[in-house]
Coordinates of C-alpha atoms in Angstrom, one line a residue:
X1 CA 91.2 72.7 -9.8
X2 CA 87.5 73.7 -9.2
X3 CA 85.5 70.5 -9.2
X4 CA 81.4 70.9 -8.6
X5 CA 79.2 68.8 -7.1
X6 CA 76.4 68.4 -9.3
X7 CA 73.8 66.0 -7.7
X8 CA 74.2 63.7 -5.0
X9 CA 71.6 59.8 -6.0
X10 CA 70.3 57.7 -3.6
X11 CA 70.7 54.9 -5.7
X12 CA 71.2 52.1 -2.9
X13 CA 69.8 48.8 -4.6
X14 CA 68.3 49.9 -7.6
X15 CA 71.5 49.8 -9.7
X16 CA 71.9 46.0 -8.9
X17 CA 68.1 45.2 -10.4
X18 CA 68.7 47.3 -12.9
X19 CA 72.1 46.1 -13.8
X20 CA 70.3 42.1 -13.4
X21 CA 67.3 43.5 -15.7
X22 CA 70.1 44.3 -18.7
X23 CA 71.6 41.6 -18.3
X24 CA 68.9 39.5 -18.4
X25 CA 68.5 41.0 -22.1
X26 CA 65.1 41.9 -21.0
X27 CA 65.2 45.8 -22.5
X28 CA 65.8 44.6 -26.1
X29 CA 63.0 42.0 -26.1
X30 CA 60.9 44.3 -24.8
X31 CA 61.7 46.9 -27.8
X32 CA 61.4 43.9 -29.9
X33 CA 58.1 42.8 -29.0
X34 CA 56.7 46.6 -28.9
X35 CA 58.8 48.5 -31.6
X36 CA 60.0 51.7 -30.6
X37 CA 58.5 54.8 -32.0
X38 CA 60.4 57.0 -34.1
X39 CA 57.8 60.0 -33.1
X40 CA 58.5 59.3 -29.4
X41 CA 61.6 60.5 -27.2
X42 CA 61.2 57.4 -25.0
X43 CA 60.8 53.7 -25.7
X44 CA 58.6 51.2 -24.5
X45 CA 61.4 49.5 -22.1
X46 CA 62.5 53.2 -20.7
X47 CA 58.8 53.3 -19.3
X48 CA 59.2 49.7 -18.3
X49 CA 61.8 50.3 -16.3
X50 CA 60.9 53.1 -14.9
X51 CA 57.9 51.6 -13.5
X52 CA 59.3 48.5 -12.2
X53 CA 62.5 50.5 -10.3
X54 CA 59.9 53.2 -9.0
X55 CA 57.9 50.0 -7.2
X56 CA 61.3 48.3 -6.0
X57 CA 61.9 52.2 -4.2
X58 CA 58.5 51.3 -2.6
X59 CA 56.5 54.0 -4.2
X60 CA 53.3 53.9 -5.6
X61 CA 53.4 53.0 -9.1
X62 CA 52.9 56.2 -11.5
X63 CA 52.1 58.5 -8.6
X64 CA 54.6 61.7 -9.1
X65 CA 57.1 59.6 -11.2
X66 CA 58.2 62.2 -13.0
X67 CA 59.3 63.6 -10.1
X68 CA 60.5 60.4 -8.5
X69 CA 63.1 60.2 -11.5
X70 CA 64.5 63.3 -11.0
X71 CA 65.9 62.1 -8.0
X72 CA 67.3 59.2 -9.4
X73 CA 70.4 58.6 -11.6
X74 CA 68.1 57.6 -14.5
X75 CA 71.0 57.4 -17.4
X76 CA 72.4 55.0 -15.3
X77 CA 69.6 52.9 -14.4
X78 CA 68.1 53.3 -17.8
X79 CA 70.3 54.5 -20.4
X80 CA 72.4 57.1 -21.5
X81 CA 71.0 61.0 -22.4
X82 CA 67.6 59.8 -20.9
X83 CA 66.1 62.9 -19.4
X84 CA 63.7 62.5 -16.6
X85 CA 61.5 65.0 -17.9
X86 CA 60.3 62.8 -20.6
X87 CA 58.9 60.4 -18.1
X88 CA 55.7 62.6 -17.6
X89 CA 52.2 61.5 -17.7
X90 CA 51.5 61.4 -21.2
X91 CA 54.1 59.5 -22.2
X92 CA 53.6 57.0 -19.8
X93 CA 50.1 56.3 -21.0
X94 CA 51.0 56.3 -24.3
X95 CA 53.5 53.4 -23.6
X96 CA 50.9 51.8 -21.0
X97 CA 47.8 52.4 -24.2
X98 CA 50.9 50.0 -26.5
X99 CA 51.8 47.8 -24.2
X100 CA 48.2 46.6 -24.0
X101 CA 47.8 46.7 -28.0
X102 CA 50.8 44.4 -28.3
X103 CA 49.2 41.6 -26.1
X104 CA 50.7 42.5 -22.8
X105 CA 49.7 38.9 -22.0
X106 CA 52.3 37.6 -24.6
X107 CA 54.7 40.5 -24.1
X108 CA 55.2 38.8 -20.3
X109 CA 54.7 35.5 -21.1
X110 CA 57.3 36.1 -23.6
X111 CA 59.5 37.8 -20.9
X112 CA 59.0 35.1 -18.6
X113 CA 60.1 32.1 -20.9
X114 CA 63.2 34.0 -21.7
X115 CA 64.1 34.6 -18.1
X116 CA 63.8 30.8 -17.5
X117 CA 65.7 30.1 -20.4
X118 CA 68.8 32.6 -19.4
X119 CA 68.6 31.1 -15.8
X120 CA 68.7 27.3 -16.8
X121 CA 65.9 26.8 -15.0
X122 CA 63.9 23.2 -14.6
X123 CA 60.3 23.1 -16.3
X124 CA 60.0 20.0 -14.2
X125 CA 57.2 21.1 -11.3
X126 CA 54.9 24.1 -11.3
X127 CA 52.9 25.6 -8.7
X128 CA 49.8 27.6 -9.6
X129 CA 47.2 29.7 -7.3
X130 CA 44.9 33.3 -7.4
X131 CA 44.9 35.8 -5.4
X132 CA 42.8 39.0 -5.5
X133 CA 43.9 42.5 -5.0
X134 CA 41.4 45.3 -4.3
X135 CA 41.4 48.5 -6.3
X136 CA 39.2 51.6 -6.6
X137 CA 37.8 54.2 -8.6
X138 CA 35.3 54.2 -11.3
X139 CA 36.9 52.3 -14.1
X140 CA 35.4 53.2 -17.6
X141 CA 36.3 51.5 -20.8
X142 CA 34.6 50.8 -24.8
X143 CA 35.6 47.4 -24.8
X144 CA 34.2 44.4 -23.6
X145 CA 36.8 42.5 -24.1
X146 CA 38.8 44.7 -21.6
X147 CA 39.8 43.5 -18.2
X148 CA 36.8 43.6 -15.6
X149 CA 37.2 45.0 -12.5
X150 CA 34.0 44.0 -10.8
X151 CA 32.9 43.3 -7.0
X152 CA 33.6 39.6 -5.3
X153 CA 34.3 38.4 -2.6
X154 CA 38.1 38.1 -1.3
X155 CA 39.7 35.1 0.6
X156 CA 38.6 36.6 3.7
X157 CA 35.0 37.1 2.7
X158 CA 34.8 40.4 2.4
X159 CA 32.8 42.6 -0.4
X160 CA 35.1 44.6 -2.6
X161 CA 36.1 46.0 -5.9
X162 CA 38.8 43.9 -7.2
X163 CA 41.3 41.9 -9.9
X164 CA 42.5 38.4 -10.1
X165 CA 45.9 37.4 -10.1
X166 CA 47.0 33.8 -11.4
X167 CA 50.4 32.9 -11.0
X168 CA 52.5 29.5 -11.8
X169 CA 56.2 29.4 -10.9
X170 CA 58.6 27.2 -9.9
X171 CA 59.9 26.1 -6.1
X172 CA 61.7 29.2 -6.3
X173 CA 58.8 31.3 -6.9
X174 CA 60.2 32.5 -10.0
X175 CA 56.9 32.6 -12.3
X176 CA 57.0 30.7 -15.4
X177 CA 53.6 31.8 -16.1
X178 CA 51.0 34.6 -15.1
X179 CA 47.4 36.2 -16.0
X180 CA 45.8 39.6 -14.2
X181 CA 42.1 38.9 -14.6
X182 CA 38.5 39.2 -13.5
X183 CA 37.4 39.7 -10.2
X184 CA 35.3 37.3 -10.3
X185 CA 36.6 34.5 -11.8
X186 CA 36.3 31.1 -9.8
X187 CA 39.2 29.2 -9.3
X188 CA 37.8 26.1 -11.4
X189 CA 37.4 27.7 -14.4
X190 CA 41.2 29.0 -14.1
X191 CA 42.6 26.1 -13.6
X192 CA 42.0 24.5 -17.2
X193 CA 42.3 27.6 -18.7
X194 CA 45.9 28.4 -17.5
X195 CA 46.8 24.6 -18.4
X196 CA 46.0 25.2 -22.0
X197 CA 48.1 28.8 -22.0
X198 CA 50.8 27.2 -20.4
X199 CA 51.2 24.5 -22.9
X200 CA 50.8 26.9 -25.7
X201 CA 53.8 28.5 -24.2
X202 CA 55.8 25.3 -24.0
X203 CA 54.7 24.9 -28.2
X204 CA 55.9 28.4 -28.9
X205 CA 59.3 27.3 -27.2
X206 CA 59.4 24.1 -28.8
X207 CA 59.6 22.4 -25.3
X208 CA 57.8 18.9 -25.7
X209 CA 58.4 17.2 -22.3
X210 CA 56.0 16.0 -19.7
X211 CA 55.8 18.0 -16.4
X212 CA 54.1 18.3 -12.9
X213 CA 51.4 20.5 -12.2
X214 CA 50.6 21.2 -8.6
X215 CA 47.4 23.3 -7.5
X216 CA 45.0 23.5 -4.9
X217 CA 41.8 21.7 -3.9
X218 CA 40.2 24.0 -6.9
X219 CA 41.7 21.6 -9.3
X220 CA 40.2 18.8 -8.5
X221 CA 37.4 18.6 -11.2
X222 CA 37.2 16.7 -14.1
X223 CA 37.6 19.4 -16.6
X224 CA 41.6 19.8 -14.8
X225 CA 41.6 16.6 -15.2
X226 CA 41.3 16.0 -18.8
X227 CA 43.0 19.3 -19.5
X228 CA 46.2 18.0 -17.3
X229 CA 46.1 15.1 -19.6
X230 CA 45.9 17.0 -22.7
X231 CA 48.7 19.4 -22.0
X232 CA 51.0 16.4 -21.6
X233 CA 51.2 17.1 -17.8
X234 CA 50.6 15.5 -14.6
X235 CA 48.8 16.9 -11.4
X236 CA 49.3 16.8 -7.9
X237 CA 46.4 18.3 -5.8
X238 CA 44.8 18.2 -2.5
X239 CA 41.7 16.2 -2.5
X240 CA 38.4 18.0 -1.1
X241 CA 37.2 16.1 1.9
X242 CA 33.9 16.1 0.5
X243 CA 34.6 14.0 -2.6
X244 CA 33.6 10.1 -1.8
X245 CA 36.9 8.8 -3.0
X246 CA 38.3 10.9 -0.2
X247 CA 36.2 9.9 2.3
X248 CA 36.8 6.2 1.4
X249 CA 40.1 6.4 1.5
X250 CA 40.3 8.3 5.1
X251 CA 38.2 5.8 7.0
X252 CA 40.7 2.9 5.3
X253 CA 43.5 4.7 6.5
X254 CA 42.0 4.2 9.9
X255 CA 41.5 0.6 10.1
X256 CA 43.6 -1.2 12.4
X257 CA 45.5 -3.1 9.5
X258 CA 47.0 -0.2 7.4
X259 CA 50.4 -0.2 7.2
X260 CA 51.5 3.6 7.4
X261 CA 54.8 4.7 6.6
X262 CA 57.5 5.0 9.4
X263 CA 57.5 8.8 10.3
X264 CA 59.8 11.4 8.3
X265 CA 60.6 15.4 8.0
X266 CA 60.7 17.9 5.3
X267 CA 62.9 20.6 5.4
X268 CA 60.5 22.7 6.8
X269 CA 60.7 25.5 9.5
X270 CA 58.1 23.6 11.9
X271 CA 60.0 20.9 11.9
X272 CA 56.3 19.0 11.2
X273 CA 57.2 14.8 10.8
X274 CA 54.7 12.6 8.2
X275 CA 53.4 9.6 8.0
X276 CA 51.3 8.4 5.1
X277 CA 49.6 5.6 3.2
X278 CA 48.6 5.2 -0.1
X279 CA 45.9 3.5 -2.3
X280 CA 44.3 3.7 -6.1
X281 CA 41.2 4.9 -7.3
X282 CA 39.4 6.6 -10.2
X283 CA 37.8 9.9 -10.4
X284 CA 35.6 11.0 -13.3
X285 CA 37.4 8.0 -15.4
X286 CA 40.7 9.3 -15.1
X287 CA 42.9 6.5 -12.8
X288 CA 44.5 8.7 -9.3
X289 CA 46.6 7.8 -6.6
X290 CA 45.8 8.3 -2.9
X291 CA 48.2 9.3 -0.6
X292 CA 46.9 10.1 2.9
X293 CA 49.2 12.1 5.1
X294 CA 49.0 12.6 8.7
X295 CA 51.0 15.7 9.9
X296 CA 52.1 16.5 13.5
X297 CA 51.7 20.0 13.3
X298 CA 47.7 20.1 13.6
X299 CA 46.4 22.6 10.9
X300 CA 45.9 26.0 13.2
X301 CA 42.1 26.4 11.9
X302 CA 41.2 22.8 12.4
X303 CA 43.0 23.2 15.8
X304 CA 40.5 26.2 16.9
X305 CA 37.8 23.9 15.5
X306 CA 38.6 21.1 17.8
X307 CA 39.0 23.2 20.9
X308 CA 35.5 25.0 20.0
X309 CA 34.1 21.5 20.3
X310 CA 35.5 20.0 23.1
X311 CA 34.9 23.3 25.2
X312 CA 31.2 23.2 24.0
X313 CA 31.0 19.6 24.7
X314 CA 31.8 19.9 28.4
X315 CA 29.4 22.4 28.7
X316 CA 26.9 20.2 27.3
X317 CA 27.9 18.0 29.9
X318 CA 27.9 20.0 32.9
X319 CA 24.6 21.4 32.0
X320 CA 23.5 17.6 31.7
X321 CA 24.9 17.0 35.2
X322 CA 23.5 19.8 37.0
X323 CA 20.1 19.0 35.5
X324 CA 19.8 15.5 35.8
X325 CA 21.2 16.0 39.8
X326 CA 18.3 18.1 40.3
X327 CA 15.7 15.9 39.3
X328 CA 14.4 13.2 41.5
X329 CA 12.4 9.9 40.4
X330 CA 9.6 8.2 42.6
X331 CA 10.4 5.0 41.6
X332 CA 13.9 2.8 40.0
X333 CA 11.7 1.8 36.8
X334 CA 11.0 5.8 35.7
X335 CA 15.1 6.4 36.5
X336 CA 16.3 3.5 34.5
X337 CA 14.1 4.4 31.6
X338 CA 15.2 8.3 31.7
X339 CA 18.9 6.8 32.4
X340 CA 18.7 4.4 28.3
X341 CA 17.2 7.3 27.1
X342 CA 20.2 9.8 28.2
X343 CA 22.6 7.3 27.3
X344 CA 20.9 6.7 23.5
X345 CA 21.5 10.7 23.3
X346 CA 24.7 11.1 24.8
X347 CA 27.7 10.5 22.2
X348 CA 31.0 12.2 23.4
X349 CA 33.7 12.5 21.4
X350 CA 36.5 13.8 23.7
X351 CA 35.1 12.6 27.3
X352 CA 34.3 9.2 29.3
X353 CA 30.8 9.4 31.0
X354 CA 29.3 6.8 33.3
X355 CA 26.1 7.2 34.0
X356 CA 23.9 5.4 36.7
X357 CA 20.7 5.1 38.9
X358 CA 21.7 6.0 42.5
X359 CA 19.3 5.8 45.5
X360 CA 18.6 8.1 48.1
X361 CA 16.9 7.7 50.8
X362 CA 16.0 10.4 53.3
X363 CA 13.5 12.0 56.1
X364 CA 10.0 13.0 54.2
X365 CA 9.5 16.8 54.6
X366 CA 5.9 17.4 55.7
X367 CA 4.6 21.4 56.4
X368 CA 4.4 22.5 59.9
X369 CA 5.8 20.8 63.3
X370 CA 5.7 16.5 63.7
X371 CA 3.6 15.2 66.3
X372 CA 5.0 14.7 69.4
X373 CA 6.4 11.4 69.5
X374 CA 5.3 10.4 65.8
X375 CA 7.4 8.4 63.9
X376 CA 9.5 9.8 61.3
X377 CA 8.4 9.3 57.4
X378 CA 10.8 8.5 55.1
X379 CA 11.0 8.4 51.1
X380 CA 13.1 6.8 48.4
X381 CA 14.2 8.9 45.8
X382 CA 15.9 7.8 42.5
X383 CA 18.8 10.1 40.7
X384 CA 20.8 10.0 37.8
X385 CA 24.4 10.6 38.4
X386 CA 27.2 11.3 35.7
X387 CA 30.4 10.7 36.0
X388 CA 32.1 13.0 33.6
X389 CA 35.8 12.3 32.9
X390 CA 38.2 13.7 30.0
X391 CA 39.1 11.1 27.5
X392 CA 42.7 11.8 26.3
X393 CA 43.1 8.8 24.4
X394 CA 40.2 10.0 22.1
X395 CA 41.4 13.4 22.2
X396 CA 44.7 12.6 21.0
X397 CA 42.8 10.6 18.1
X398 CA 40.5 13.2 17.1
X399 CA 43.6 15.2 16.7
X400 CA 45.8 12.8 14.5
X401 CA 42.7 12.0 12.3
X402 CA 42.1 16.3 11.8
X403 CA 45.9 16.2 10.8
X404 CA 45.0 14.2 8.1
X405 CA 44.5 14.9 4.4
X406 CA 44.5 13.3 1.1
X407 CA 46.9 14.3 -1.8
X408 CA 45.8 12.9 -5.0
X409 CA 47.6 12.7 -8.1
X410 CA 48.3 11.3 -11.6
X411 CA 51.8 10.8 -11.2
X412 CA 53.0 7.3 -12.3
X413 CA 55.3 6.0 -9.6
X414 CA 58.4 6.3 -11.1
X415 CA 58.8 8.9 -13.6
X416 CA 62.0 9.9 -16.3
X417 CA 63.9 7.4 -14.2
X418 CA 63.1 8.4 -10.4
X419 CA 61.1 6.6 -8.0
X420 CA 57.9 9.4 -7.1
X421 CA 56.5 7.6 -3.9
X422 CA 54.0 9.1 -1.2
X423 CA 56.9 11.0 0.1
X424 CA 58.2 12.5 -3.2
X425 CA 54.7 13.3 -3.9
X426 CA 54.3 15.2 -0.6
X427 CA 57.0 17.1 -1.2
X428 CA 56.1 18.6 -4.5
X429 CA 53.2 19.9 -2.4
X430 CA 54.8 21.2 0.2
X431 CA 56.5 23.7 -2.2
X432 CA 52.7 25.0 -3.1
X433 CA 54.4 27.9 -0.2
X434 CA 56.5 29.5 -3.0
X435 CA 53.4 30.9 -4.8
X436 CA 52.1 31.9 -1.7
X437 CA 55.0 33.6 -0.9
X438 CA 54.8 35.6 -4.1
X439 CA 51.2 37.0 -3.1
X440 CA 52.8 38.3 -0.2
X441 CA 55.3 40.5 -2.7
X442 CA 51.8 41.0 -4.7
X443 CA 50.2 42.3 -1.9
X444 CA 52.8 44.1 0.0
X445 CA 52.3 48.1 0.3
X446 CA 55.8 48.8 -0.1
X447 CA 55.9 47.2 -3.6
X448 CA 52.5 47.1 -4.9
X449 CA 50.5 49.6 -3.5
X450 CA 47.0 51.1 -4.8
X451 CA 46.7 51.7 -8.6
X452 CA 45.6 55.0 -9.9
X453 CA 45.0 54.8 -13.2
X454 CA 41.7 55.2 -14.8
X455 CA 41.2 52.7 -17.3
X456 CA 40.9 48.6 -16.7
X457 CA 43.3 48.1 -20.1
X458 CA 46.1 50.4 -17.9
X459 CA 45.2 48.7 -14.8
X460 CA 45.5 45.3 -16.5
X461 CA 48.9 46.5 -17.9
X462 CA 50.1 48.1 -14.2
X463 CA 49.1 44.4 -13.0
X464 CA 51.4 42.4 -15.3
X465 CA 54.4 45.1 -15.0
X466 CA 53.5 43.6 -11.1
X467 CA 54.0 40.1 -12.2
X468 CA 57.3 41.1 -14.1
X469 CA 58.7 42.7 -11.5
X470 CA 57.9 39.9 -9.2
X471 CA 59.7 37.7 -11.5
X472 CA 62.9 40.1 -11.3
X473 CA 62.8 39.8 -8.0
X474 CA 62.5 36.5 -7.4
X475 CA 65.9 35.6 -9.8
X476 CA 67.5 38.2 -7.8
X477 CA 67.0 36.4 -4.7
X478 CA 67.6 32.9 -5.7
X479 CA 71.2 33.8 -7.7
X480 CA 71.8 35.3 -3.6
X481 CA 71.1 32.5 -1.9
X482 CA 73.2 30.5 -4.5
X483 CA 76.5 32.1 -2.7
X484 CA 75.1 32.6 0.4
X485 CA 74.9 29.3 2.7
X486 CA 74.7 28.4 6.3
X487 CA 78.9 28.0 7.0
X488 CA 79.2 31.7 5.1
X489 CA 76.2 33.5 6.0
X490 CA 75.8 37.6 5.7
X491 CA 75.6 39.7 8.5
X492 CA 71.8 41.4 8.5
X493 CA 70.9 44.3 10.6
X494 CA 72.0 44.0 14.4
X495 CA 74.3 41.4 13.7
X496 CA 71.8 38.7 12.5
X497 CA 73.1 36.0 10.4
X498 CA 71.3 35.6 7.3
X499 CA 71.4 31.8 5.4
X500 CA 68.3 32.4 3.1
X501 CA 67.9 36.0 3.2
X502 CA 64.6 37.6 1.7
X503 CA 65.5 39.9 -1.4
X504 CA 64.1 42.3 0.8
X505 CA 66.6 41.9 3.7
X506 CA 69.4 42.1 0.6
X507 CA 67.8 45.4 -0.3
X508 CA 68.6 46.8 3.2
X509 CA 72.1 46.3 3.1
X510 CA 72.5 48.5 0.3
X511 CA 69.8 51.6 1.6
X512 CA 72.6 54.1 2.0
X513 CA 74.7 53.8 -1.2
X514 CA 74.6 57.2 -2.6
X515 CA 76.7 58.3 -5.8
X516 CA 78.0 61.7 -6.5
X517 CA 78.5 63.6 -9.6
X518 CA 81.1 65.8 -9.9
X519 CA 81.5 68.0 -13.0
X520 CA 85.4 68.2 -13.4
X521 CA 86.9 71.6 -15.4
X522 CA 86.7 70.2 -18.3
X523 CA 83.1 70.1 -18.2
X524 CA 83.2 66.0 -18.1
X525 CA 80.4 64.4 -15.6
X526 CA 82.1 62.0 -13.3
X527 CA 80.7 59.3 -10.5
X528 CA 81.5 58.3 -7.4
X529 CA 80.5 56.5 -4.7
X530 CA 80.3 58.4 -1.6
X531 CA 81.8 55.7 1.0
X532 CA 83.6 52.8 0.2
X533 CA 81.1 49.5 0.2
X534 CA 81.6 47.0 2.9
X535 CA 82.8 43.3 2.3
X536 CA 79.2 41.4 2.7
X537 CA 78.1 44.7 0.1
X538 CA 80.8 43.6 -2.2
X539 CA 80.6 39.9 -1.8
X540 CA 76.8 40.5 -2.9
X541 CA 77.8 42.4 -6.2
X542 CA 80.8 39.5 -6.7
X543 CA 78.2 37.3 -6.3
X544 CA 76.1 38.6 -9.0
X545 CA 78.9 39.0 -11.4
X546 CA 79.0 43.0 -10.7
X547 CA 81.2 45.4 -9.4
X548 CA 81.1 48.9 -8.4
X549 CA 80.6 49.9 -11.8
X550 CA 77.2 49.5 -11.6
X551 CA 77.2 52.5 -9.7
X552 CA 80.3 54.6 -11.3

C-alpha cells in the first residue's frame, strides 16, 4: 500500500480560533454585510480570516501572507478548495478597498453585537478608554473624510505619528463597541461621541434598557454628562482633583466626624482593603454622588511624589540647620526676631522642628598675644538651634490622604432591584482594568505589530480587523476560564498551575500540534494528527465543544 506524505501543518492553536470564529456564525455575516463577488475567487470573509489567523500566528499583518498561507492548512482553517495562492496582494486590497466602502465601522459594530448576542452576554456595565498606536510611512489619500493619521502626543509624552483606538467592552474585556480614529483626538470629545454610537447600536438591536457607563477622569464634562443622560445610561467616573466639588468633598472626608465605612477587599491581586464615604452634589446641573475612597495600596506615582518631597524637605532642613548654626547674634532681641521670622517661613509637612534662642558664652578672640596678666574678655553670642525630628504620624497621614480619590457617579442607589452603595460603585470601577488589558493585546508585537499599508482607509480597515480579532480573543478566553477553576486548574509550562490562564498561555499548550496529510492510493487526501493530544489539550477542546476534528 504506498501512502505519501504530502505536507506536514503547523497548525497548533489556529484551528481552535478558527473553529470558535465558524461557530460564532461570524463568516456568513461577514459575506452578508459585504456581498461576495462573483468576479472574485475569494470572498470578503476568506481575506478576513486570513488576516486575523496570520496576527494570532504572531506575524505582521499582510507582510508575505501569501506565503504565510502556504504553510498553513488553509481549507481547513478557511474553507474547502481555497488555494493559498489567491491570497496575494491584490486581492487583499481589493477586499481591504470593500471592506472600507461597506462602513467597516458598521461591518464591526455589526460583528460585535452579534458576538454578544451568541455569548449571552450582560449589556449591564461598560468600560470605555483610548489608546494610541504609532504607525509610519507617508500616508496619502483623496478624501477628507478618510482616517487621519497625524502627529500627537502619546500617553508617555512623546512626539509621533499615530491613530486612536477607542474601545468599550465588558468586565471580560470582550468589546461591545470600538472606533480606530484620529491621532489627535482628545479624549473629551470621544467620550460623547462614542455614547451616542453606542446607543444607536442598542436602537439597531432593539435593546431599550438602561445601563452603566464607566470611563476615566476624561468624562467628567458636562457634555458626557448630558449625553449619559440622553443615551438612557448612567456613568461612573473618577473625579478630577481639580474640580471644586472634589475638593469639597476631600477636605469633608477629613474632618474628624466622618463616618467612613469599616474596611473591605476586592478580589484583586494586591490584596488592596477600602474604606470610603459618600456625599451629594451637582455638577453642571446634573445631581452626582460622591464616594471618596481611601486605598491601602498608595498609588505608585503619587508614592514617588511623596518621597521626592519629604527627601527635598529634609534637605531644606539641614541646609536651614547648618546655616542658622553658623550665624551668631550680638544680642537675644536680633535672635528672637530672626527666630519668629524662621518659624513664619518654616511649614513642614513630614517633620517636627523646635526651634530656639540658645546662648553662648565664650573667651573673646583678640589678634596677637594677651598681656601678661590681663584679664580674659569674654562675649555673649546668640544662636538659633533646630531641632529637626521625623514626624511619622504626619507622614502616615500624608499617605492615607494621597490614597484618596473621588469616584463620582449618577447611579441611583438602588438600581433594577439591587442595592449600588459606595462599594458596588467601586467595584464597577475597579473593572476599568479589562480595557486596559485589551490595549496590552492592541499593543503587543506578537499580535499587532507595525502596519504596512499605504493608504489611511486600509490602515483604518487593518485597525478594526485589530479590534475584531481582539474581540475573538477575548470569547476564547473567557469560555476557558468558564471550565477551568482553582480545585481543577491546567498544568502550564514547568508545571505551573493555571486558574485564570491568559488566552495566550492556552495558545502555548497547543504550539506543537502538527497535522499530516497523507495522499492514500486512491488519490484521496487524508489528515492526521501527528501525536496523540494530551488530557489538559483535550479537556481544552471538550471544553469548547470541539474535538480532534477540528484538526482531521
Amino acid at each position: 500500500m504506498n501512502v505519501q506524505v504530502k505536507k506536514v501543518y503547523r497548525n497548533s492553536y489556529l484551528n481552535i480560533i478558527s473553529a470558535l470564529f465558524k461557530k460564532l456564525g461570524l463568516p456568513q455575516l461577514i459575506d452578508h454585510l459585504v456581498p461576495v463577488d462573483p468576479q472574485c475567487q475569494t470572498r470578503v470573509s476568506d481575506a478576513v480570516q486570513a488576516i486575523l489567523y496570520n496576527v494570532f500566528d504572531g506575524r505582521q499583518a499582510l507582510v508575505h501572507l501569501e506565503h504565510w498561507a502556504q504553510e498553513v492548512d488553509c481549507e481547513k482553517l478557511i474553507r474547502p478548495d481555497l488555494h493559498p495562492s489567491w491570497l496575494n496582494d491584490d486581492a487583499l486590497a481589493r477586499h481591504l478597498d470593500r471592506l472600507y466602502e461597506a462602513g467597516i465601522h458598521n461591518v464591526i459594530s455589526t460583528c460585535l453585537i452579534h458576538i454578544y448576542r451568541k455569548e449571552g452576554l450582560s449589556l449591564r456595565a461598560f468600560h470605555a478608554d483610548t489608546t494610541d498606536k504609532t504607525v509610519y510611512g507617508a500616508y496619502e489619500s483623496a478624501s477628507l473624510e478618510a482616517l487621519q493619521i497625524t502627529h500627537g502626543y502619546n500617553r508617555h509624552h512623546r512626539w509621533q505619528k499615530q491613530i486612536g483606538f477607542g474601545l468599550v467592552g465588558n468586565e471580560d474585556g470582550i468589546p461591545f463597541y470600538g472606533d480606530v480614529h484620529d491621532g489627535n483626538r482628545s479624549d473629551k470629545a470621544w467620550n460623547p461621541e462614542v455614547l451616542s454610537r453606542i446607543h444607536e447600536q442598542f436602537k439597531q438591536a432593539k435593546i431599550d434598557d438602561e445601563w452603566i457607563y464607566v470611563a476615566d477622569s476624561a468624562a467628567m464634562t458636562k457634555e458626557t454628562l448630558a449625553q449619559t443622560k440622553a443615551a438612557n445610561a448612567f456613568l461612573i467616573t473618577r473625579g478630577p482633583s481639580s474640580l471644586r466639588i472634589v475638593k469639597t468633598a476631600l477636605a469633608e472626608a477629613d474632618a474628624e466626624d466622618t463616618t467612613w465605612s469599616d474596611p473591605f477587599t476586592l478580589a484583586e491581586r494586591n490584596g488592596a482593603t477600602y474604606r470610603v464615604w459618600e456625599t451629594a452634589s451637582t455638577y453642571e446641573g446634573h445631581p452626582v454622588r460622591l464616594i471618596v475612597v481611601e486605598s491601602s495600596a498608595l498609588d505608585q506615582r503619587k508614592g514617588k511624589t511623596l518621597e521626592k518631597e519629604r527627601t527635598k524637605e529634609a534637605e531644606l532642613l539641614r541646609e536651614e540647620q547648618a546655616r542658622w548654626e553658623r550665624h551668631p547674634f550680638s544680642c537675644r532681641e536680633d535672635a528672637e526676631q530672626a527666630l519668629a521670622s524662621l518659624k513664619a517661613s518654616l511649614r513642614p509637612r513630614f517633620h517636627r522642628v523646635e526651634a530656639a534662642v540658645e546662648e553662648i558664652v565664650r573667651l573673646k578672640k583678640r589678634r596677637g598675644r594677651p598681656k601678661k596678666g590681663a584679664e580674659p574678655e569674654v562675649e555673649t553670642l546668640y544662636f538659633l538651634h533646630l531641632d529637626v525630628e521625623f514626624d511619622q504620624d504626619a507622614w502616615e497621614q500624608a499617605r492615607r490622604k494621597a490614597s484618596r480619590f473621588v469616584l463620582v457617579t449618577t447611579v441611583p442607589k438602588e438600581w433594577k432591584g439591587q442595592p449600588m452603595d459606595a462599594q458596588e460603585i467601586l467595584k464597577l470601577y475597579k473593572g476599568q482594568i479589562s480595557v486596559e488589558m485589551n490595549f496590552a493585546f492592541l499593543k503587543d508585537p506578537f499580535f499587532t505589530d507595525e502596519i504596512y499599508v499605504k493608504k489611511p482607509e486600509r490602515v483604518a480597515v487593518l485597525g478594526y480587523l485589530f479590534l475584531l480579532a481582539l474581540a475573538i480573543y477575548r470569547v476564547f478566553q473567557r469560555r476557558v476560564r468558564q471550565f477551568i477553576t482553582p480545585e481543577h486548574p491546567l498544568k502550564g509550562p514547568g508545571g505551573r498551575k493555571l486558574t485564570r490562564p491568559t488566552g495566550r498561555a492556552i495558545f502555548q499548550l497547543f504550539q506543537y500540534v502538527n497535522v499530516v496529510l497523507f495522499k492514500l492510493p486512491d488519490g484521496r487526501i487524508q489528515r492526521s494528527l501527528d501525536r496523540s493530544l494530551t488530557p489538559d489539550q483535550r479537556r481544552i477542546l471538550q471544553g469548547l465543544g470541539m474535538d480532534e476534528s477540528i484538526y482531521v
